[in-house]
Amino acid sequence: MGRTAAATVARERAHLLIRLAAIALGGTLVLLAGVGATSLAALVLVIYLAAAVSVRYYPPLQKVPFVVPVLDLAAVTGLAFALPLELGPWILYVFAIGVSALRSGPVGAVAATALAIVGYDATLVARGEQAHATDLWPVQALIAIGLVIAEIVWALGRQDVDTLWSRIHARALSGLTRQREPEEVLRALVPELARLRSVHGAWVWTIGPDQRIRTTVTAGAVPPAEMIVSAEALRALQAPSPLERIAPNMTGLSIPISVDPPLAVGVALEAIKEEDRAATAGAIHDLVGDAASLLSAAFERARREAELRALDDAARAIAEIDGEHTQAGVLASTVLGAERIVSGRAAIIRPSDGSVVVGDLPGGPLAELARDRRLSAIVSASAAPLAAQTLGNDATVALVSLSEGRVLAALGPPDVLSARLPRLEQVARAARDRLALLAERDALQLAANELGRDVQSLGGALRAKEDAMTTAVHELRNPLTAVHGYATLMSRNLQAVQGQLTQLERLMADLLSADQRTPGDEPPVEAAAEARQAIARARIRGARVDLEAPAEPVRLAIGQARFAQLLDNLISNAIKYSPIGEPILVSIHVEDALGRLSVIDHGIGIPAEQLARVFDRFYRVGGTADAVAGQGLGLSICKEIVTAHGGRIWADSEGQGRGSTFSFTLPLAVGAATT
């Protein structure tokens, strides 16, 4: 059972109880009246009882107009006629007035009072010989009682209305307080307004700067979605006003609910009595007033959250800019950060030529807006014809200066750009500082690279001089050793001493002119002849060296000094790492247009894992550094000489204690035999 149906049942039950009380009092009066009045009064009471029960339990009778009031008044008038006047039967009219008051409110009480007076006067007229002047005072009593009952019923009804409004207001306020976003508050408010009694429709007006108002959140009957209003209507929207001043074809109220942004609530009312209109208007004002406070708090909260998000976006953008290591990366991070801050699009342009450095916005229109303007600034696209045509008249652009004639441009809503301009300036400032730092770093890097190249060039020259000096010292040692040996035999072989000195002079001249001479400039050498001379020099030192060479001359494309240097180094190396008296073999062959020379010893040998490194400068085979004198330069010099003359050099050994073979190949001289 609904609330209305339950209230109706309770009201009818109260009507029955009042009627039963009237019947009980009437029965008492009948008993007091005696036998003379019992029959008629008892008959009226029985009929009244039956009618009261019928009306209670047969609802169709309740809907028949005037049946219930006439029933009560007729029954009471019948009892007043049947009972003696001195018993005060007029008091029964109070019950009839009460029933009418419960059913029809103050109007019913007043109407029942008037009818009761008429009925009682009719009774007095009908019983004229029995009536006295003193019997007229109940008329005054009935008037007073009727007015009191009407006032009480009106007050109780008013209290019920106030309670109902309070309940509706509390329910609506409860729904509003659960909303956090401004849009949610408005969407909760408008349906609550539309549910109020006598409300035909409700909506929210958004007030624009161009005398244009837009209808947004709606419920029920509403005005057009967009209207252009007069200046007077705009002034009316700034204060509570009759709806007719804004929408002439509607009746109701217009109440401002927000100043920033400018919003107003419109409520259309049905045609109602002035008293009910005042009550409804009061409820609307109370509800909109409370909603205005909640909406203001929601807007403030939304603004603060948006500002916090903007601060967070700006901090994130600055961190990304500071983490970039290239100028292109800094510019790209600046544009991405600006787009997040304004929730729109952004680009970096050059106003001088309208080019776009980074971003997808058109450069020409933005350059037109940025030229001859003091930055930072927020500019409407309508300020420049090309910008208005490309971006639209309603578009708004924020312009912030960057370094080197570049401008950061961001496209977004005007209110957002106004609030976010300080954040864009912070990002632009961070970008300027980072770009300056990277430019300085790049300049220092360039200078460092140039300095590094100079140092490398000087270092190479110094190393070349040092290598030449080291090589000279090493190469001078072999001829001097031979000279020392020849000196001991000077009396027997002065010509050999003179040959070694000549070799020494050639070697020194060769070293001094190494920078000016290139391989191929020297006359070719006959390998076997030079090998015999080198063997002769080694035999003076007590070594057993043999030669294996073809009968035909083998002419190699290398100078005599370098070839002698090669042979001396390889034979000297074999002597140092071989036991005294062990034979050493020098072998010369021709194969594939190359001359091959090998020096074979039976010395300590070379481990397989060290064969690849024996030609490295200053490298000594493990375990020999202390046992055999030397600096580890001889073989590296041999490799440099062979490589410089287009040849190849390598070493072979079957392992420690099994000797070594050092071989190299050189191209044959032009015109030399190949077999």
XYZ file of C-alpha atoms in Angstrom:
675
model
C 0.000 0.000 0.000
C 1.353 3.407 -0.988
C 1.775 6.353 1.314
C -1.252 8.206 -0.124
C -3.542 5.183 0.154
C -2.439 4.584 3.744
C -3.171 8.218 4.599
C -6.659 7.914 3.055
C -7.435 4.775 5.090
C -6.235 6.468 8.279
C -8.374 9.514 7.557
C -11.515 7.413 6.959
C -10.854 5.485 10.166
C -10.689 8.812 12.023
C -13.966 9.887 10.438
C -15.626 6.690 11.690
C -14.243 7.129 15.203
C -15.568 10.715 15.383
C -18.975 9.591 14.160
C -19.052 6.733 16.685
C -18.205 9.225 19.437
C -21.064 11.469 18.255
C -23.423 8.457 18.225
C -22.304 7.455 21.736
C -22.920 10.977 23.026
C -26.277 11.037 21.236
C -27.209 7.732 22.923
C -26.414 9.259 26.288
C -28.644 12.225 25.510
C -31.438 9.861 24.425
C -31.249 8.064 27.752
C -31.358 11.393 29.560
C -34.306 12.619 27.505
C -36.678 9.967 28.758
C -39.361 7.948 27.046
C -40.945 10.835 25.128
C -37.971 11.408 22.806
C -36.501 7.929 22.704
C -38.171 6.499 19.633
C -37.316 9.219 17.064
C -33.833 9.899 18.458
C -33.031 6.181 18.638
C -34.194 5.747 15.057
C -31.932 8.627 13.946
C -28.998 7.126 15.851
C -29.477 3.723 14.246
C -29.745 5.260 10.783
C -26.628 7.403 11.451
C -24.685 4.365 12.657
C -25.604 2.358 9.597
C -24.702 5.248 7.299
C -21.334 5.804 9.057
C -20.356 2.156 8.723
C -21.496 2.098 5.072
C -19.419 5.163 4.194
C -16.361 3.657 5.930
C -16.467 0.281 4.260
C -18.031 1.171 0.917
C -15.536 3.535 -0.770
C -17.744 4.533 -3.754
C -19.957 6.473 -1.302
C -16.908 8.526 -0.254
C -16.499 9.806 -3.823
C -20.100 11.092 -4.207
C -20.069 14.907 -3.817
C -21.608 16.356 -0.618
C -22.838 12.930 0.619
C -20.571 12.762 3.646
C -21.078 16.374 4.901
C -24.849 16.197 4.354
C -24.960 12.841 6.150
C -23.305 14.194 9.290
C -25.249 17.469 9.398
C -28.579 15.828 8.633
C -28.109 13.214 11.360
C -27.065 15.788 13.954
C -29.970 18.097 12.968
C -32.403 15.165 13.347
C -31.066 14.430 16.819
C -31.250 18.121 17.782
C -34.902 18.171 16.641
C -35.751 14.956 18.515
C -34.005 15.723 21.787
C -34.985 18.389 24.299
C -33.149 21.686 23.842
C -32.217 21.878 27.499
C -29.946 18.815 27.071
C -27.746 20.830 24.615
C -28.013 18.604 21.507
C -26.251 21.351 19.542
C -22.940 20.018 20.871
C -23.272 17.158 18.389
C -22.639 19.686 15.582
C -19.019 19.915 16.822
C -18.462 16.310 15.651
C -19.896 17.093 12.211
C -17.645 20.163 11.924
C -14.643 18.025 12.935
C -15.357 15.401 10.274
C -15.652 18.113 7.591
C -12.439 19.729 8.792
C -10.552 16.443 8.490
C -11.963 15.784 5.053
C -11.795 19.270 3.437
C -9.497 21.290 5.659
C -10.240 24.826 6.908
C -12.764 25.431 4.111
C -14.684 22.314 5.114
C -14.688 23.413 8.761
C -16.083 26.844 7.895
C -18.706 25.381 5.517
C -19.785 22.782 8.101
C -20.031 25.501 10.747
C -22.311 27.591 8.512
C -24.516 24.599 7.703
C -24.632 23.650 11.408
C -25.886 27.117 12.294
C -28.509 26.893 9.570
C -29.605 23.436 10.805
C -29.769 24.548 14.424
C -31.732 27.670 13.490
C -34.130 25.488 11.506
C -34.573 23.293 14.584
C -35.352 26.312 16.723
C -37.899 27.524 14.187
C -39.542 24.117 14.011
C -39.823 24.021 17.774
C -40.746 27.636 18.174
C -43.121 27.217 21.143
C -40.436 25.288 23.030
C -37.524 27.600 22.147
C -36.350 30.383 24.368
C -34.026 33.293 23.844
C -31.394 31.553 25.884
C -31.288 28.788 23.299
C -29.622 31.178 20.792
C -26.243 31.285 22.582
C -25.171 27.897 21.098
C -25.089 29.663 17.731
C -22.268 31.864 18.956
C -20.594 28.850 20.475
C -20.771 26.963 17.177
C -19.273 29.931 15.313
C -16.396 30.127 17.779
C -15.848 26.377 17.759
C -15.942 26.273 13.961
C -13.398 29.088 13.636
C -11.094 27.477 16.187
C -11.291 24.113 14.406
C -10.653 25.811 11.027
C -7.606 27.636 12.402
C -6.219 24.470 13.998
C -6.727 22.504 10.795
C -5.077 25.268 8.739
C -2.103 25.396 11.111
C -1.748 21.619 11.046
C -2.004 21.629 7.272
C 0.622 24.320 7.019
C 2.857 22.299 9.314
C 2.383 19.266 7.085
C 3.309 21.333 4.039
C 6.401 22.646 5.782
C 7.305 19.125 6.849
C 6.841 17.913 3.284
C 9.019 20.727 1.923
C 11.627 19.992 4.579
C 11.596 16.303 3.659
C 11.936 17.114 -0.034
C 14.708 19.618 0.682
C 16.582 17.164 2.894
C 16.302 14.412 0.289
C 17.518 16.714 -2.485
C 20.337 18.073 -0.318
C 21.422 14.547 0.534
C 21.733 13.748 -3.173
C 23.613 16.967 -3.876
C 26.175 16.524 -1.112
C 27.254 13.179 -2.591
C 28.403 14.859 -5.826
C 31.992 16.047 -6.276
C 32.140 17.473 -9.774
C 30.288 20.697 -10.736
C 28.534 18.958 -13.613
C 27.351 16.220 -11.249
C 25.936 18.799 -8.797
C 23.934 20.457 -11.588
C 22.701 17.112 -12.916
C 21.483 16.201 -9.440
C 19.877 19.612 -8.770
C 17.762 20.015 -11.910
C 15.712 16.768 -11.527
C 15.047 17.612 -7.871
C 13.705 21.021 -8.893
C 11.556 19.430 -11.590
C 9.988 17.068 -9.006
C 8.725 19.920 -6.820
C 4.975 20.483 -6.764
C 3.683 22.841 -9.462
C 7.069 22.857 -11.297
C 6.680 22.412 -15.043
C 10.399 22.193 -15.935
C 13.933 23.114 -14.784
C 17.276 23.766 -16.499
C 20.674 25.471 -16.265
C 21.660 28.461 -18.387
C 25.304 29.021 -19.345
C 25.851 32.746 -19.904
C 28.255 33.653 -22.721
C 30.075 36.938 -23.343
C 28.170 37.672 -26.572
C 24.623 38.039 -25.117
C 24.148 34.367 -25.894
C 22.797 31.926 -23.315
C 22.834 28.166 -23.735
C 20.497 25.699 -22.068
C 22.551 22.756 -20.766
C 21.187 20.475 -18.024
C 17.411 20.082 -18.488
C 14.343 18.311 -17.033
C 10.739 18.771 -18.176
C 9.597 21.759 -20.243
C 12.608 23.919 -21.184
C 13.362 26.939 -23.424
C 15.364 26.659 -26.699
C 18.891 25.231 -26.506
C 20.410 28.616 -27.390
C 19.032 32.137 -27.216
C 20.349 35.612 -27.892
C 18.901 37.908 -25.236
C 18.869 41.620 -24.618
C 21.177 43.489 -22.267
C 18.257 43.901 -19.856
C 17.716 40.126 -19.822
C 21.427 39.600 -19.112
C 21.152 41.966 -16.143
C 18.086 40.047 -14.957
C 20.103 36.807 -15.007
C 22.520 38.288 -12.469
C 19.886 38.365 -9.698
C 16.728 36.366 -8.797
C 14.140 37.489 -11.340
C 10.790 36.441 -12.835
C 11.320 34.046 -15.718
C 9.200 36.255 -17.970
C 12.034 38.834 -18.137
C 14.303 36.312 -19.908
C 11.818 33.978 -21.660
C 8.603 35.997 -22.205
C 6.494 32.962 -23.121
C 7.247 31.129 -19.837
C 6.270 31.712 -16.185
C 8.570 30.924 -13.302
C 11.853 31.952 -11.706
C 15.453 32.630 -12.753
C 18.073 32.368 -10.006
C 21.871 32.838 -10.455
C 23.828 29.914 -9.056
C 27.444 30.697 -10.042
C 29.446 33.812 -10.883
C 32.611 32.118 -12.229
C 31.626 30.568 -14.544
C 28.366 32.545 -14.942
C 25.429 30.121 -14.545
C 21.745 30.577 -13.738
C 18.946 28.133 -12.925
C 15.584 28.499 -14.655
C 12.378 26.983 -13.267
C 9.055 27.011 -15.129
C 5.931 26.967 -12.910
C 2.388 25.903 -13.673
C -0.538 28.298 -13.196
C -1.154 28.100 -9.426
C -2.547 30.259 -6.658
C -0.351 32.999 -5.347
C -0.124 31.341 -1.920
C 1.086 28.053 -3.409
C 3.414 29.912 -5.765
C 5.052 31.657 -2.812
C 5.548 28.339 -1.016
C 7.012 26.695 -4.125
C 9.234 29.710 -4.823
C 10.545 29.578 -1.257
C 11.410 25.903 -1.621
C 13.138 26.597 -4.947
C 15.188 29.459 -3.458
C 16.222 27.338 -0.481
C 17.264 24.398 -2.672
C 19.126 26.535 -5.226
C 20.845 28.498 -2.438
C 22.177 25.329 -0.830
C 23.165 23.944 -4.236
C 25.003 27.201 -5.023
C 27.256 26.703 -1.994
C 27.945 23.101 -2.996
C 28.545 24.125 -6.613
C 30.968 26.874 -5.578
C 32.891 24.363 -3.467
C 32.894 21.885 -6.378
C 34.205 24.539 -8.795
C 36.892 25.551 -6.326
C 37.867 21.935 -5.781
C 37.930 21.336 -9.544
C 40.090 24.439 -10.041
C 42.523 23.326 -7.361
C 42.723 19.800 -8.753
C 43.272 21.205 -12.246
C 45.993 23.490 -10.899
C 47.653 20.577 -9.125
C 47.505 18.555 -12.336
C 49.001 21.484 -14.222
C 51.797 21.772 -11.643
C 52.424 18.053 -11.916
C 52.444 18.236 -15.723
C 54.810 21.207 -15.637
C 57.164 19.425 -13.218
C 57.079 16.323 -15.396
C 57.795 18.364 -18.521
C 60.716 20.168 -16.838
C 62.139 16.820 -15.666
C 61.880 15.423 -19.195
C 63.536 18.551 -20.624
C 66.382 18.326 -18.097
C 66.874 14.668 -19.045
C 67.313 15.370 -22.761
C 70.819 15.351 -24.230
C 70.049 16.924 -27.623
C 68.455 20.204 -28.623
C 65.909 18.364 -30.792
C 64.907 16.261 -27.793
C 64.477 19.388 -25.633
C 62.170 21.001 -28.221
C 60.093 17.817 -28.608
C 59.708 17.418 -24.815
C 58.692 21.092 -24.550
C 55.856 20.630 -27.060
C 54.631 17.415 -25.423
C 54.660 19.032 -21.977
C 52.754 22.095 -23.231
C 50.088 19.862 -24.792
C 49.561 18.070 -21.474
C 49.365 21.319 -19.518
C 46.697 22.979 -21.705
C 44.938 19.733 -22.718
C 45.265 20.842 -26.340
C 47.747 21.125 -29.175
C 51.109 22.895 -29.231
C 54.001 23.692 -31.564
C 57.276 25.647 -31.725
C 57.507 28.098 -34.639
C 59.788 30.788 -36.042
C 57.777 33.998 -36.531
C 60.440 35.349 -38.891
C 59.592 32.892 -41.683
C 56.524 31.039 -40.366
C 58.327 27.684 -40.247
C 57.340 24.981 -37.775
C 60.251 23.642 -35.722
C 58.270 21.000 -33.803
C 54.526 20.239 -33.717
C 51.543 19.878 -36.028
C 50.017 23.379 -35.861
C 50.159 25.605 -38.965
C 53.165 27.902 -38.739
C 51.976 30.771 -40.943
C 48.848 31.736 -38.946
C 50.692 31.403 -35.629
C 53.572 33.519 -36.928
C 51.053 36.184 -37.959
C 49.713 36.253 -34.383
C 53.194 36.322 -32.805
C 54.790 39.079 -34.922
C 55.118 42.553 -33.394
C 53.627 41.365 -30.129
C 55.023 41.425 -26.634
C 55.256 37.880 -25.304
C 54.016 36.065 -23.253
C 50.439 36.659 -24.411
C 47.055 35.018 -24.962
C 45.636 35.995 -28.344
C 42.358 35.292 -30.101
C 42.664 33.929 -33.625
C 40.290 36.655 -34.795
C 43.156 39.146 -34.303
C 44.716 38.044 -37.626
C 42.799 37.212 -40.845
C 44.914 34.187 -41.777
C 44.726 32.769 -38.239
C 40.949 33.282 -38.101
C 40.533 31.554 -41.455
C 42.795 28.595 -40.565
C 42.176 28.118 -36.842
C 38.637 29.543 -36.578
C 37.365 32.780 -35.052
C 36.711 31.106 -31.692
C 40.236 29.698 -31.354
C 42.578 31.084 -28.698
C 46.376 30.743 -28.651
C 48.930 31.170 -25.857
C 52.318 32.459 -27.108
C 55.516 32.158 -25.033
C 59.003 33.182 -26.163
C 61.811 30.629 -26.527
C 65.455 31.205 -27.455
C 66.892 32.011 -30.887
C 63.744 33.550 -32.388
C 61.514 30.589 -31.540
C 58.024 30.828 -29.997
C 56.028 28.166 -28.128
C 52.363 28.278 -29.238
C 49.569 26.345 -27.438
C 45.964 26.065 -28.639
C 43.176 25.540 -26.079
C 40.122 26.975 -24.261
C 40.583 30.636 -23.216
C 39.975 30.040 -19.506
C 42.396 27.101 -19.449
C 45.100 29.076 -21.278
C 44.707 32.014 -18.878
C 45.117 29.733 -15.868
C 47.981 27.718 -17.383
C 50.072 30.553 -18.868
C 52.425 30.693 -15.811
C 53.051 26.949 -16.180
C 53.854 27.356 -19.882
C 56.315 30.114 -18.990
C 58.013 27.799 -16.462
C 58.380 25.073 -19.091
C 59.684 27.578 -21.651
C 62.203 28.925 -19.124
C 63.451 25.393 -18.407
C 63.735 24.751 -22.152
C 65.730 27.980 -22.673
C 68.154 27.068 -19.885
C 68.590 23.521 -21.180
C 69.101 24.682 -24.766
C 71.749 27.173 -23.644
C 73.494 24.472 -21.625
C 73.447 22.027 -24.549
C 74.703 24.711 -26.948
C 77.609 25.431 -24.610
C 78.266 21.701 -24.251
C 78.237 21.232 -28.034
C 80.698 24.112 -28.460
C 82.996 22.629 -25.822
C 82.620 19.200 -27.427
C 83.609 20.611 -30.799
C 86.617 22.346 -29.294
C 87.558 19.163 -27.445
C 87.298 17.127 -30.638
C 89.537 19.559 -32.480
C 92.010 19.516 -29.596
C 91.872 15.708 -29.549
C 92.678 15.549 -33.238
C 95.622 17.897 -32.707
C 96.870 15.828 -29.760
C 96.454 12.629 -31.738
C 98.387 14.081 -34.660
C 101.186 15.297 -32.392
C 101.183 12.004 -30.508
C 101.491 10.078 -33.763
C 104.400 12.215 -34.848
C 106.105 11.779 -31.468
C 105.525 8.029 -31.508
C 106.938 7.830 -35.048
C 110.045 9.710 -33.930
C 110.360 7.493 -30.867
C 109.909 4.322 -32.934
C 112.496 5.510 -35.443
C 114.941 6.229 -32.635
C 114.300 2.855 -30.973
C 114.705 1.079 -34.289
C 117.913 2.976 -35.020
C 119.375 2.030 -31.658
C 118.435 -1.596 -32.190
C 119.683 -1.751 -35.778
C 122.924 -0.052 -34.959
C 123.682 -2.767 -32.461
C 124.059 -5.604 -35.017
C 126.665 -3.897 -37.266
C 128.570 -2.721 -34.177
C 128.614 -6.267 -32.890
C 130.007 -7.418 -36.204
C 132.517 -4.555 -36.162
C 133.610 -5.659 -32.728
C 134.167 -9.177 -34.026
C 135.975 -7.962 -37.103
C 138.133 -5.705 -34.953
C 139.509 -8.713 -33.151
C 140.470 -10.137 -36.482
C 141.506 -6.836 -37.969
C 144.891 -8.016 -38.858
C 143.389 -10.863 -40.866
C 140.303 -9.242 -42.432
C 140.469 -5.445 -42.695
C 138.265 -5.567 -45.781
C 135.395 -7.195 -43.792
C 135.617 -4.468 -41.141
C 135.423 -1.823 -43.809
C 132.328 -3.581 -45.305
C 130.546 -3.587 -41.969
C 131.272 0.093 -41.486
C 129.915 0.760 -44.959
C 126.759 -1.245 -44.026
C 126.463 0.842 -40.871
C 126.712 4.073 -42.865
C 124.060 2.858 -45.319
C 121.731 1.900 -42.472
C 122.106 5.248 -40.755
C 121.523 7.077 -44.044
C 118.513 4.867 -44.659
C 117.037 5.684 -41.251
C 117.606 9.397 -41.669
C 115.873 9.451 -45.061
C 113.019 7.074 -44.176
C 110.370 9.836 -44.252
C 111.279 10.893 -47.803
C 111.700 7.442 -49.390
C 108.910 5.076 -50.432
C 109.168 1.289 -51.114
C 110.035 0.521 -54.738
C 112.417 3.421 -55.160
C 115.524 1.308 -54.267
C 117.298 -0.952 -56.772
C 116.396 -4.658 -56.319
C 118.617 -7.029 -54.366
C 119.977 -10.480 -55.264
C 118.813 -12.631 -52.347
C 121.492 -15.343 -52.413
C 124.417 -12.902 -52.587
C 123.134 -10.842 -49.676
C 122.377 -14.002 -47.731
C 125.993 -15.164 -48.133
C 127.265 -11.842 -46.746
C 124.867 -12.024 -43.777
C 125.987 -15.624 -43.117
C 129.599 -14.474 -43.248
C 128.849 -11.816 -40.640
C 127.177 -14.401 -38.420
C 130.032 -16.932 -38.751
C 132.450 -14.347 -37.358
C 130.369 -14.605 -34.139
C 130.999 -18.361 -34.095
C 127.638 -19.504 -35.465
C 127.116 -22.460 -37.812
C 124.929 -21.044 -40.625
C 124.383 -22.766 -43.983
C 122.696 -21.569 -47.162
C 120.275 -23.406 -49.429
C 119.567 -21.409 -52.619
C 118.736 -22.069 -56.268
C 121.461 -21.775 -58.934
C 119.636 -18.955 -60.685
C 119.681 -15.459 -59.158
C 116.611 -14.490 -57.131
C 116.091 -10.739 -57.444
C 113.677 -9.240 -54.869
C 111.915 -5.862 -54.909
C 113.611 -4.450 -51.799
C 116.633 -2.265 -51.117
C 119.961 -3.763 -50.116
C 120.035 -2.054 -46.678
C 116.560 -3.211 -45.674
C 117.152 -6.749 -46.931
C 120.426 -6.946 -45.003
C 118.587 -5.624 -41.943
C 115.997 -8.387 -42.334
C 118.589 -11.144 -42.642
C 120.717 -9.853 -39.742
C 117.706 -9.651 -37.420
C 116.373 -13.129 -38.266
C 119.798 -14.839 -38.154
C 120.700 -12.988 -34.926
C 117.375 -14.088 -33.412
C 118.051 -17.723 -34.380
C 121.565 -17.568 -32.865
C 120.267 -16.140 -29.550
C 117.607 -18.840 -29.055
C 119.701 -21.831 -30.213
C 122.308 -23.820 -28.285
C 125.946 -23.049 -29.165
C 127.088 -25.071 -32.109
C 123.589 -26.009 -33.338
C 123.330 -25.501 -37.147
C 121.134 -22.793 -38.639
C 119.848 -23.032 -42.199
C 118.968 -20.121 -44.506
C 116.708 -21.331 -47.336
C 115.753 -19.357 -50.483
C 112.997 -20.455 -52.897
C 110.855 -18.950 -55.671
C 107.116 -19.718 -55.781
C 104.155 -17.965 -57.450
C 106.086 -14.819 -58.478
C 107.315 -14.423 -54.917
C 110.692 -14.968 -53.360
C 110.583 -16.924 -50.101
C 113.368 -16.891 -47.512
C 113.321 -19.013 -44.345
C 115.657 -19.092 -41.312
C 115.472 -22.522 -39.629
C 116.963 -23.193 -36.181
C 116.968 -26.067 -33.674
C 116.583 -23.910 -30.614
C 114.124 -23.646 -27.723
C 111.024 -23.372 -29.965
C 107.814 -21.336 -29.470
C 104.542 -22.481 -27.838
C 101.650 -22.625 -30.339
C 99.569 -20.094 -28.411
C 102.364 -17.480 -28.670
C 103.146 -17.779 -32.389
C 100.681 -15.031 -33.323
C 102.286 -12.513 -30.942
C 106.008 -12.910 -31.561
C 105.937 -10.056 -34.110
C 104.385 -7.611 -31.607
C 106.589 -4.749 -30.487
C 108.358 -5.458 -27.176
C 106.884 -8.945 -26.912
C 109.137 -11.691 -25.495
C 108.255 -15.397 -25.470
C 107.401 -16.499 -21.963
C 110.354 -17.757 -19.891
C 113.059 -16.201 -22.111
C 113.050 -12.591 -20.930
C 115.684 -13.234 -18.253
C 117.626 -15.988 -20.040
C 118.174 -14.198 -23.383
C 119.097 -10.517 -23.779
C 116.937 -8.278 -25.960
C 114.081 -5.800 -26.047
C 111.582 -7.645 -28.239
C 111.975 -5.256 -31.178
C 113.834 -7.287 -33.829
C 110.922 -9.346 -35.127
C 108.507 -6.372 -35.047
C 110.998 -4.399 -37.196
C 111.193 -7.305 -39.622
C 107.394 -7.362 -39.915
C 107.258 -3.615 -40.593
C 109.928 -3.917 -43.338
C 108.242 -6.912 -45.028
C 104.770 -5.374 -44.824
C 106.003 -2.058 -46.202
C 107.417 -3.898 -49.273
C 104.221 -5.873 -49.989
C 105.299 -9.109 -48.380
C 104.223 -11.419 -45.564
C 106.139 -12.819 -42.587
C 105.255 -15.639 -40.189
C 106.700 -18.125 -37.705
C 106.295 -21.896 -37.370
C 107.260 -24.163 -34.469
C 106.333 -27.657 -33.377
C 106.574 -26.637 -29.738
C 109.085 -25.943 -27.012
C 112.524 -27.554 -27.516
C 111.805 -28.404 -31.170
C 113.156 -25.310 -32.931
C 111.535 -22.532 -34.976
C 111.246 -21.469 -38.597
C 110.843 -17.781 -39.511
C 109.780 -17.199 -43.130
C 108.887 -14.197 -45.249
C 107.905 -13.615 -48.845
C 108.630 -10.590 -51.033
C 107.626 -9.755 -54.598
C 110.184 -10.516 -57.277
C 111.767 -7.561 -59.011
C 110.291 -6.655 -62.397
C 111.836 -8.846 -65.089
C 113.132 -11.437 -62.621
C 112.681 -15.167 -63.302
C 109.673 -16.803 -61.629
C 110.816 -20.420 -61.717
